[in-house]
Coordinates of C-alpha atoms (C1' of nucleotides) in Angstrom, one line a residue:
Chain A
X1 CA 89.2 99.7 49.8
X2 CA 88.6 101.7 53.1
X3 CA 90.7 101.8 56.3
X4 CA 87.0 101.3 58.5
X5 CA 86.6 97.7 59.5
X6 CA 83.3 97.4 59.9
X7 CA 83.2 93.8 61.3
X8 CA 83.9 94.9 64.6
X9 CA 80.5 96.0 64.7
X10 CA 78.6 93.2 64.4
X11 CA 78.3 90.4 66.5
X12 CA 78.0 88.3 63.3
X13 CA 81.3 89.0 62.3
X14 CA 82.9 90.2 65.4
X15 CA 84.1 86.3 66.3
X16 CA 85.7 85.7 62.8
X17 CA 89.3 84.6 61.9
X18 CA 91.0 87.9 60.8
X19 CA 91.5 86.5 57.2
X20 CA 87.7 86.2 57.2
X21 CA 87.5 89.7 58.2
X22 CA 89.8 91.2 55.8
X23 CA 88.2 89.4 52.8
X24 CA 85.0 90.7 54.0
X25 CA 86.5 94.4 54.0
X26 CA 88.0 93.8 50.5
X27 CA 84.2 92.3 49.5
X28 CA 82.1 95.1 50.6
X29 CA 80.9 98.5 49.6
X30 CA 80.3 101.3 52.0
X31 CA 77.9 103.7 51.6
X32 CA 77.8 107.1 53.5
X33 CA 74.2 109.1 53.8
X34 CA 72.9 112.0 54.9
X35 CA 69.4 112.6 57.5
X36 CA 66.5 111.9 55.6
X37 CA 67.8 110.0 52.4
X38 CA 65.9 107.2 51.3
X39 CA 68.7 104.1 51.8
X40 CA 66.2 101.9 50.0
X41 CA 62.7 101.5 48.7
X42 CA 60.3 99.9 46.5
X43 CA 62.5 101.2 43.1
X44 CA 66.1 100.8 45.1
X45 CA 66.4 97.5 46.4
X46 CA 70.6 96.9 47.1
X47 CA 72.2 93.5 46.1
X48 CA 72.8 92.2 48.9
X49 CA 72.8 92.4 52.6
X50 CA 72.6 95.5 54.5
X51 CA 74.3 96.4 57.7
X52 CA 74.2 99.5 59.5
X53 CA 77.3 100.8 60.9
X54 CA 76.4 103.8 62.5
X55 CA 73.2 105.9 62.3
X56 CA 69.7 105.0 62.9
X57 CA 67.4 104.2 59.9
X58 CA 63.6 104.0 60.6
X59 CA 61.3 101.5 58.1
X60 CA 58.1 102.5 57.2
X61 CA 55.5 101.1 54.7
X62 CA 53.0 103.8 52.7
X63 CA 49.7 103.2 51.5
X64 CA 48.0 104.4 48.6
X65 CA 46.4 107.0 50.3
X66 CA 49.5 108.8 51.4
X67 CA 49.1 107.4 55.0
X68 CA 52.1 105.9 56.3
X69 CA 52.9 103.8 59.2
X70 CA 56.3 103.3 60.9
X71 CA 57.2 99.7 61.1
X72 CA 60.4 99.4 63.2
X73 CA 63.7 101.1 63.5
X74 CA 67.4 99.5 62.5
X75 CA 69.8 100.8 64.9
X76 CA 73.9 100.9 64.8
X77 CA 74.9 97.0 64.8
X78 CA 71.6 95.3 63.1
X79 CA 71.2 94.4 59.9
X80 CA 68.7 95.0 57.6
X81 CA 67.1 91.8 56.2
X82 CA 63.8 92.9 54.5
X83 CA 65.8 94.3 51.1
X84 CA 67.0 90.7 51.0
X85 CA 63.6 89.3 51.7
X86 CA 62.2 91.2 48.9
X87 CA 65.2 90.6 47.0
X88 CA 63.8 87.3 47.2
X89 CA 60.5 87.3 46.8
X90 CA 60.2 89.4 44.3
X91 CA 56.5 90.3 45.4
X92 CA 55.4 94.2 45.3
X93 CA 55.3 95.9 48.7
X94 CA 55.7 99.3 49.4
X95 CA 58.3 99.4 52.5
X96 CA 61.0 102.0 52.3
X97 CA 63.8 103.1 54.8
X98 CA 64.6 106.4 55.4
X99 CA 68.0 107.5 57.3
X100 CA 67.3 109.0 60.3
X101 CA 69.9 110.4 61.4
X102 CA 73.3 110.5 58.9
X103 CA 74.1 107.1 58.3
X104 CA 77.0 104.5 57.6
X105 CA 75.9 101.1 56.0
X106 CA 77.7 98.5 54.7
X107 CA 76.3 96.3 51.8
X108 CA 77.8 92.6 51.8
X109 CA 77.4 91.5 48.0
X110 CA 75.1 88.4 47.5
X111 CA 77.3 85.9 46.6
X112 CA 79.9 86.4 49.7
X113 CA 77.0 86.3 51.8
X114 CA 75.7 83.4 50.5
X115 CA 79.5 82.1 51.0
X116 CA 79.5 83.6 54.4
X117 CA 76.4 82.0 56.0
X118 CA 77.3 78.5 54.3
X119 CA 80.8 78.8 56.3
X120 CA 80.3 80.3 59.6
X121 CA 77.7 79.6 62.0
X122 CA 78.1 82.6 63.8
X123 CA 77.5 84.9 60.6
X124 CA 74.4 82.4 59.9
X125 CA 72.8 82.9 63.5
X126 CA 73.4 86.6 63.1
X127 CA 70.7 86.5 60.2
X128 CA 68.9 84.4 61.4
X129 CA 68.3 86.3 64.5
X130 CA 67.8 89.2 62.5
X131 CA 64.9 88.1 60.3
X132 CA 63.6 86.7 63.6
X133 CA 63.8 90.1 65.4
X134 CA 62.1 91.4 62.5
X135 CA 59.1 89.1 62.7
X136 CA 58.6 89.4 66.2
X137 CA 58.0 93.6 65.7
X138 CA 55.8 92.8 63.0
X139 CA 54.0 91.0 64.6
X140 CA 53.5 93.3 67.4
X141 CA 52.7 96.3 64.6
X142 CA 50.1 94.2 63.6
X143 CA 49.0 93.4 67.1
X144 CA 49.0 97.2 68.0
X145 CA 47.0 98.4 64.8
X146 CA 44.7 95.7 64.8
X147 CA 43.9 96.2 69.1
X148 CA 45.5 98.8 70.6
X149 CA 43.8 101.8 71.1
X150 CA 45.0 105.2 69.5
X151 CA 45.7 107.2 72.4
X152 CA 47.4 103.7 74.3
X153 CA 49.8 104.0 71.0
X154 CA 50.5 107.6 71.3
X155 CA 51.5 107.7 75.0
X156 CA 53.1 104.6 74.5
X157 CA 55.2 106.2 71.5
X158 CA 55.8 109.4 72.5
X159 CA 57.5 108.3 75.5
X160 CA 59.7 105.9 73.3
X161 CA 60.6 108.5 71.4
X162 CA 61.2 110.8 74.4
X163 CA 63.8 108.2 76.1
X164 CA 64.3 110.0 79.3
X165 CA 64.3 113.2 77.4
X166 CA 61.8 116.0 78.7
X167 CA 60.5 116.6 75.7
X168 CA 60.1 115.4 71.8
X169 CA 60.9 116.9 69.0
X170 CA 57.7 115.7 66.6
X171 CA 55.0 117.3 64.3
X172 CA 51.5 116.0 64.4
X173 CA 51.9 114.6 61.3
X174 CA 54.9 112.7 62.0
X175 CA 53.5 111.2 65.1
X176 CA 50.8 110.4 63.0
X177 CA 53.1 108.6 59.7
X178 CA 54.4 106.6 63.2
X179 CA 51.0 105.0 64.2
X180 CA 49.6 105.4 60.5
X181 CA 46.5 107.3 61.6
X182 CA 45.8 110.7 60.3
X183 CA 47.2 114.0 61.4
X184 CA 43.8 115.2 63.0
X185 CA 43.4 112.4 65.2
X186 CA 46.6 113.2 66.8
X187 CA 46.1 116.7 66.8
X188 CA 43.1 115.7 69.4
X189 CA 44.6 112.7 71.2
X190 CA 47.3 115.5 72.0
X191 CA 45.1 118.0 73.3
X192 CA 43.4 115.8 75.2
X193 CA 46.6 114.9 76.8
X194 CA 47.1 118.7 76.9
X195 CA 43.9 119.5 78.8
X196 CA 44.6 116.9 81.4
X197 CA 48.6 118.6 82.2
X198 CA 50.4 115.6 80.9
X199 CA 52.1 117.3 78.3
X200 CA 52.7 120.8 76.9
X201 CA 52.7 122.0 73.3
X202 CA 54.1 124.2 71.0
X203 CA 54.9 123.8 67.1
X204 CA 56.3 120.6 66.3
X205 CA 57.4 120.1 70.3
X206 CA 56.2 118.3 72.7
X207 CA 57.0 118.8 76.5
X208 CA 56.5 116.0 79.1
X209 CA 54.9 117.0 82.0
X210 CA 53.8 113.5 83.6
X211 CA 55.2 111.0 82.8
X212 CA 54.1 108.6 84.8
X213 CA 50.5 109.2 84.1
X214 CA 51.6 108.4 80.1
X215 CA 53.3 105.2 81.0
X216 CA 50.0 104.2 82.9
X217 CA 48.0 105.0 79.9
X218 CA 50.5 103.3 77.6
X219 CA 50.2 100.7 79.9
X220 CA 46.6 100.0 78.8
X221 CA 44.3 102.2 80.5
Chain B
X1 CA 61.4 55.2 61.9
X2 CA 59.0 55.7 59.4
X3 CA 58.6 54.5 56.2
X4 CA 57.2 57.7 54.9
X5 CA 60.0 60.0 52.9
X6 CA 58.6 63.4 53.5
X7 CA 62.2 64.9 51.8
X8 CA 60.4 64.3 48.2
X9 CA 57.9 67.3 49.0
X10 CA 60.1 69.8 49.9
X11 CA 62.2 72.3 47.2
X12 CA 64.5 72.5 50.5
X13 CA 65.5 68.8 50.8
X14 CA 64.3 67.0 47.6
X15 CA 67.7 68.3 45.4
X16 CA 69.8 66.8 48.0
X17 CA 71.4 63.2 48.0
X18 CA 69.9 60.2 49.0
X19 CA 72.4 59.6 51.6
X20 CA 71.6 63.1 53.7
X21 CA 67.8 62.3 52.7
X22 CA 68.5 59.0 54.4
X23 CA 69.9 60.8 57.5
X24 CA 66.9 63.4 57.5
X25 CA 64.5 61.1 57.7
X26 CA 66.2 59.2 60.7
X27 CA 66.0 62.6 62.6
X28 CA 63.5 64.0 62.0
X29 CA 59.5 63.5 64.2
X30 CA 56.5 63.1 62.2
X31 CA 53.4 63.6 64.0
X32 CA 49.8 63.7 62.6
X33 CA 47.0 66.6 63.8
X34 CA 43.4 66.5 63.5
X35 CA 41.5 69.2 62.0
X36 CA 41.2 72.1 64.8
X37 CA 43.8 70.7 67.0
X38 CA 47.1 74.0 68.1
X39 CA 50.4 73.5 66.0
X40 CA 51.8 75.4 68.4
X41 CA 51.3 78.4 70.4
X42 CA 52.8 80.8 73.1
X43 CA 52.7 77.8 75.8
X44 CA 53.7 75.2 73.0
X45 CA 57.4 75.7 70.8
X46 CA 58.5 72.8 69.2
X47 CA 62.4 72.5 69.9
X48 CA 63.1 72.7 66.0
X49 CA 62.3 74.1 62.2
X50 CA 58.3 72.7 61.5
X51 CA 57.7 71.1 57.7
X52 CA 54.0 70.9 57.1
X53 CA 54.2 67.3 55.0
X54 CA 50.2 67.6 54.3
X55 CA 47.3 70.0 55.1
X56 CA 46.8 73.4 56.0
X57 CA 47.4 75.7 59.1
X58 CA 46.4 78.9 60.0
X59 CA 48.4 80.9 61.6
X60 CA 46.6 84.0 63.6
X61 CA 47.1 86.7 66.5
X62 CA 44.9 87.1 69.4
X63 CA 44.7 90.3 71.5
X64 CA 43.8 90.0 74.9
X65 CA 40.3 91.2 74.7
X66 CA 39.6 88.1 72.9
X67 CA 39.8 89.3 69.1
X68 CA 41.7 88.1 66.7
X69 CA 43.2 88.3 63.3
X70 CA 44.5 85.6 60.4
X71 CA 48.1 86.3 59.7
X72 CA 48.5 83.8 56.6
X73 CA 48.5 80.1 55.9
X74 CA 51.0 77.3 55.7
X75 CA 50.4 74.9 52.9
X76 CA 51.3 71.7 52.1
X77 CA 55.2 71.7 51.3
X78 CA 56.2 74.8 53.3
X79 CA 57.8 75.5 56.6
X80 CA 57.3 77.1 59.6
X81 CA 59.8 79.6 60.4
X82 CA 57.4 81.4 62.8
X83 CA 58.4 78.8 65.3
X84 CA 61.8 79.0 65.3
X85 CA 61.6 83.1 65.2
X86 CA 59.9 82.9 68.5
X87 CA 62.4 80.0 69.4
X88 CA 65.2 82.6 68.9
X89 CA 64.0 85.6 70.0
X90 CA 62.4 84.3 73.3
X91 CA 59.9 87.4 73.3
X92 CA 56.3 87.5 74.2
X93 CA 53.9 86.3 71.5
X94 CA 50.7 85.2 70.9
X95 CA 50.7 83.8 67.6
X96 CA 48.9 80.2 67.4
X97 CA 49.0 78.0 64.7
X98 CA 45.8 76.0 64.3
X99 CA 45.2 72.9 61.4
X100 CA 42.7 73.8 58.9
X101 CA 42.7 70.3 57.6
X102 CA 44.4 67.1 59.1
X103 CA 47.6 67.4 58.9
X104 CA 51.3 66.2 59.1
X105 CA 54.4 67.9 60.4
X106 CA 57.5 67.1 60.3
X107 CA 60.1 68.8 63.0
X108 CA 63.5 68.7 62.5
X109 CA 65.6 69.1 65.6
X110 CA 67.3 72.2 65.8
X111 CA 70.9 70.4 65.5
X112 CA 70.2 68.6 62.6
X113 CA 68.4 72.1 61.5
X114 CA 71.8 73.8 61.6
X115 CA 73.9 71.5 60.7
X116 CA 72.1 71.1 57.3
X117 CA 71.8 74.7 56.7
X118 CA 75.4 75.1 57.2
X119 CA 76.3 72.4 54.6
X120 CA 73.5 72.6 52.1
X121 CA 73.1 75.4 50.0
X122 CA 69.6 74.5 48.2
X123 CA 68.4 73.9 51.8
X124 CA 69.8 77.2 53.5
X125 CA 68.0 79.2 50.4
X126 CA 65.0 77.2 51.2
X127 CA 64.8 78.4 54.6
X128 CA 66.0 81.6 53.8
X129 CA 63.1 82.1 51.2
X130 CA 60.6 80.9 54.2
X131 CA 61.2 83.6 55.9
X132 CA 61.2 86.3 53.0
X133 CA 58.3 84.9 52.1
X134 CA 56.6 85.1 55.6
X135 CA 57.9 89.0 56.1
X136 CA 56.3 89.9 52.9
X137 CA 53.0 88.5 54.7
X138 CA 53.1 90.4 57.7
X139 CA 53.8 93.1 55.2
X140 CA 50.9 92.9 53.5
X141 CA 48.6 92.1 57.2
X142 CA 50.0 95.6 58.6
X143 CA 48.9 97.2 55.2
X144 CA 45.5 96.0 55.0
X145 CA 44.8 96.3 58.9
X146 CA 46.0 99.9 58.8
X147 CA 45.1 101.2 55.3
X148 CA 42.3 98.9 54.2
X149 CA 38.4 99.5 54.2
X150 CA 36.5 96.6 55.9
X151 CA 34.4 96.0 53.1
X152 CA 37.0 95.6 50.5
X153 CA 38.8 93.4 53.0
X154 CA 35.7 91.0 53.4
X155 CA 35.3 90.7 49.6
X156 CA 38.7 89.7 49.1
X157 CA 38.4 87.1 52.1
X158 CA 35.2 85.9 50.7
X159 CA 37.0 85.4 47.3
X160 CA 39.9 83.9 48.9
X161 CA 38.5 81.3 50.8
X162 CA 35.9 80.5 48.4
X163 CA 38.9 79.7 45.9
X164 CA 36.7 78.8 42.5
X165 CA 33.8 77.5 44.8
X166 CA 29.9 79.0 44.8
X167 CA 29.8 79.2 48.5
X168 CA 32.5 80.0 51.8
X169 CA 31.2 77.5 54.5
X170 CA 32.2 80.4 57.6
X171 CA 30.4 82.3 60.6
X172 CA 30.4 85.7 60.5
X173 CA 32.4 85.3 64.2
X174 CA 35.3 83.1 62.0
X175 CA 35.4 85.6 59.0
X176 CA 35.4 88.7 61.9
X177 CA 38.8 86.2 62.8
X178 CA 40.0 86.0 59.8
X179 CA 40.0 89.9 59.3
X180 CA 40.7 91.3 63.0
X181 CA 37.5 93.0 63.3
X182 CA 34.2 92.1 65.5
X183 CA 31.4 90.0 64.3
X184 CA 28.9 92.8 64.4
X185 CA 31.0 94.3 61.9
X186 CA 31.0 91.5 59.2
X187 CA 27.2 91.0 60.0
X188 CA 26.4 94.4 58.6
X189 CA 29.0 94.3 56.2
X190 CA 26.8 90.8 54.9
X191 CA 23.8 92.1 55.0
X192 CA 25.1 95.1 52.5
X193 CA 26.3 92.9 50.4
X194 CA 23.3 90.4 50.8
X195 CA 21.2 93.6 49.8
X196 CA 23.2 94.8 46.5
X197 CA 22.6 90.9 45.3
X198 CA 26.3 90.4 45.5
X199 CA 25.9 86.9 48.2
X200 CA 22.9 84.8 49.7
X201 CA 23.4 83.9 53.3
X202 CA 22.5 80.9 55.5
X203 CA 23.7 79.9 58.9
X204 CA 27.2 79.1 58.3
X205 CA 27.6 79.4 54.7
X206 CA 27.7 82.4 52.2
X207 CA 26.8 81.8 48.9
X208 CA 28.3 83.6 45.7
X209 CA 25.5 85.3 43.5
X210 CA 27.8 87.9 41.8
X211 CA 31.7 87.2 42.3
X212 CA 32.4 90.0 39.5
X213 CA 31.2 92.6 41.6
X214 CA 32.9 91.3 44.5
X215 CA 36.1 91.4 42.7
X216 CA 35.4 94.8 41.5
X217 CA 34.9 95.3 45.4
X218 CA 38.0 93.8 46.1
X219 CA 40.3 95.5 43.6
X220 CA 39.3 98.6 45.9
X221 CA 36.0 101.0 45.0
Chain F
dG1 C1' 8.3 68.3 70.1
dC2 C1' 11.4 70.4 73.7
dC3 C1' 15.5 72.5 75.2
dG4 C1' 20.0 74.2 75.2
dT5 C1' 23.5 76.0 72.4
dT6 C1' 25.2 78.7 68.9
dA7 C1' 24.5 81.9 64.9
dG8 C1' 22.9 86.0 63.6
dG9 C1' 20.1 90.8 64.1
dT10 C1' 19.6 95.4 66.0
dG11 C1' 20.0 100.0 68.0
dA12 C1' 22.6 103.1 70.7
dC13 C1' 26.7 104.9 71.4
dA14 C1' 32.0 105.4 71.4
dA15 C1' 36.2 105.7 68.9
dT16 C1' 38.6 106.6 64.8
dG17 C1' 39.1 108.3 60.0
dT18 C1' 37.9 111.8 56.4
dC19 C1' 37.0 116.3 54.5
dA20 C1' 37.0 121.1 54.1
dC21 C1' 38.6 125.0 55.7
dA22 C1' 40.3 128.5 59.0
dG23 C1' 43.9 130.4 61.9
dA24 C1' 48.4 130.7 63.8
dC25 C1' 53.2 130.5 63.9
dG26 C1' 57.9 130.9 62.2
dG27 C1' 61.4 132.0 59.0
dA28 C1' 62.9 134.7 55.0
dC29 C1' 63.2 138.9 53.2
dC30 C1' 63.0 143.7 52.7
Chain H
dG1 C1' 60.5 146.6 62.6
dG2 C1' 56.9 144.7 59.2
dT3 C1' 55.2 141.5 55.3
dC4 C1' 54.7 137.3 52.9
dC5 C1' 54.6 132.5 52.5
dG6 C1' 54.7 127.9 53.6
dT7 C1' 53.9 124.8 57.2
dC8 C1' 51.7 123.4 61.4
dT9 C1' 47.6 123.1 64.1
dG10 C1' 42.5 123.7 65.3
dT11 C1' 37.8 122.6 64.4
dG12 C1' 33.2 120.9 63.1
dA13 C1' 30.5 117.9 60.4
dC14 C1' 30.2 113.6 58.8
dA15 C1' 31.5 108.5 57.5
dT16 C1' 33.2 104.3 59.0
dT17 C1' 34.3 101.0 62.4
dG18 C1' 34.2 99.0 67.1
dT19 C1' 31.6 98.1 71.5
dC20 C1' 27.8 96.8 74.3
dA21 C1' 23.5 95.0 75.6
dC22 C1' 20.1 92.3 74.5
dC23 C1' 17.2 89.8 71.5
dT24 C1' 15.6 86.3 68.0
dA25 C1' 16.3 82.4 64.8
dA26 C1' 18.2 78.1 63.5
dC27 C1' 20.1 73.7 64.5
dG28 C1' 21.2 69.4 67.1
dG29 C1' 20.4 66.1 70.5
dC30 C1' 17.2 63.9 73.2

DNA sequence: GCCGTTAGGTGACAATGTCACAGACGGACC
DNA sequence: GGTCCGTCTGTGACATTGTCACCTAACGGC
């Protein structure tokens, strides 16, 4: 079906027997998307399990209001196990996950997934770990918007998304959809920062200009 | 061991044959709780997946500055997966699980854990679901700590935990724990509703004098 | 009844969210 | 170059929620 063999990737699949592997290739479909596609949401949910291949895809749940908050981000080599969580439970929610960068993912079918995790241990930790993973940075979402202070998440945030970069690359508005506040209390948190030379602005940029006084801040002030 | 056969009460393990039901019930600890007592906590992982036989727990976050929030409740019949999350991920936490009611666990060591997932389907599903199910929780925690008004919040608490009832038997301090928020905070919220004729209050207990309007409350103003 | 503990009340203030609207900037286009 | 338009950002007033300090009221044990 395709010449890419994904399992490589993914330390679930990695360790397999190579007829595994080729059966897998035979059973999957792979999906190429662009930057800022939707890969799935509340009225797309895929049939099965979700891996991404390559590409970076950030999860983010909406509210009625048209706030949004960024939950956490699948990178190259994880899997995505809340479409199979709400495959399950069949409950509403309104999570969706957009590409954020141009994206490879491969969708493992139900049924040879089911198959999969009944034969190999390895595959079955591999999810396992996942949805663990997955609980473990909800439960720090909820720990951060429930506790944290706003400007504690912004310097903390911006300096995640600024991995030794010297700047980011970020309108108010998105920084606000990432910590699910609203646009205008960024807008002051950042001039704030601004006022007190630990960051420069311009539209939708943001240049570092102390880090260390943002990790102290970040670090609870 | 024990002459009780807790596999009867579980979807997971009931479907399976008496001969692994047999072997499950060697395995496995049972160990009773008193009302109040710590499931389990940061300084306290059992070494295995948790069944809670009988009773309730409540499972909650604490920040450091001493608030804290409800994440959702383990009934009679369901598992734990939070546990073993933690137990795989090995990241720093602070979820506690408390019981709500006397109760009885049953842990099933992490061998015997894997060994049954690998070889029984209805089980592995079981498991699988526990986990959907919990995600979907968290899910619906981050939305309502990030998007919801505090006063819709409390309604839907109050309607929650008073389950059919004409009064909640709760402190303002434990409903402020139950939403995340600070006991001032429910204590004005109570006294509005006290005033529209919506609840009486007395130390300790709330009493229902118009769930309608609550509900309308609840189902967002 | 007395006393200590816990539950609840209150006012002032700080932090965050909401709303309405005003500028400011950048790119497209002529 | 200028002009137009959509998007991004700034701002002030106000509402909601969180924090702090301190007080009073209710209950339980003795």
């Amino acid at each position: 079906m395709t010449t890419l063999d994904w399992t490589q990737r993914f330390s679930g699949t990695a360790a397999l027997p190579t007829r595994v592997r080729e059966r897998l290739n035979k059973a999957a479909h792979i999906k190429h998307l662009k930057k800022g596609e939707r890969v799935f949401g509340p009225t797309k949910i895929p049939d099965g399990l979700m891996f991404l291949y390559e590409g970076r895809i950030r999860v983010s749940q909406s509210s009625d209001s048209g706030r949004e908050i960024v939950l956490y981000r699948v990178d190259a080599g994880e899997s995505c196990v809340l479409t199979t969580a709400c495959m399950l439970a069949e409950e509403a929610y309104n999570a969706e996950g957009v590409a954020e960068t141009d994206v490879t993912v491969v969708i493992l079918p139900k049924m040879t997934f089911d198959r999969l995790s009944a034969e190999e241990d390895s595959f079955r930790n591999f999810v396992f770990a996942a949805y663990s993973r997955r609980l473990i940075d909800l439960l720090r979402v909820v720990d951060d918007v429930a506790f944290g202070r706003i400007d504690v998440r912004l310097a903390d945030r911006l300096l995640t998304l600024g991995q030794g970069l010297k700047e980011v690359r970020a309108t108010h508005q998105e920084l606000a959809s990432e910590l699910g506040t609203a646009r205008e209390v960024i807008s002051r948190v950042l001039n704030d920062f601004q006022k007190r030379g630990l960051i420069e602005q311009s539209r939708g940029l943001i240049t570092f200009r102390n880090k260390a006084e943002l990790e102290a801040i970040a670090a609870a002030p």
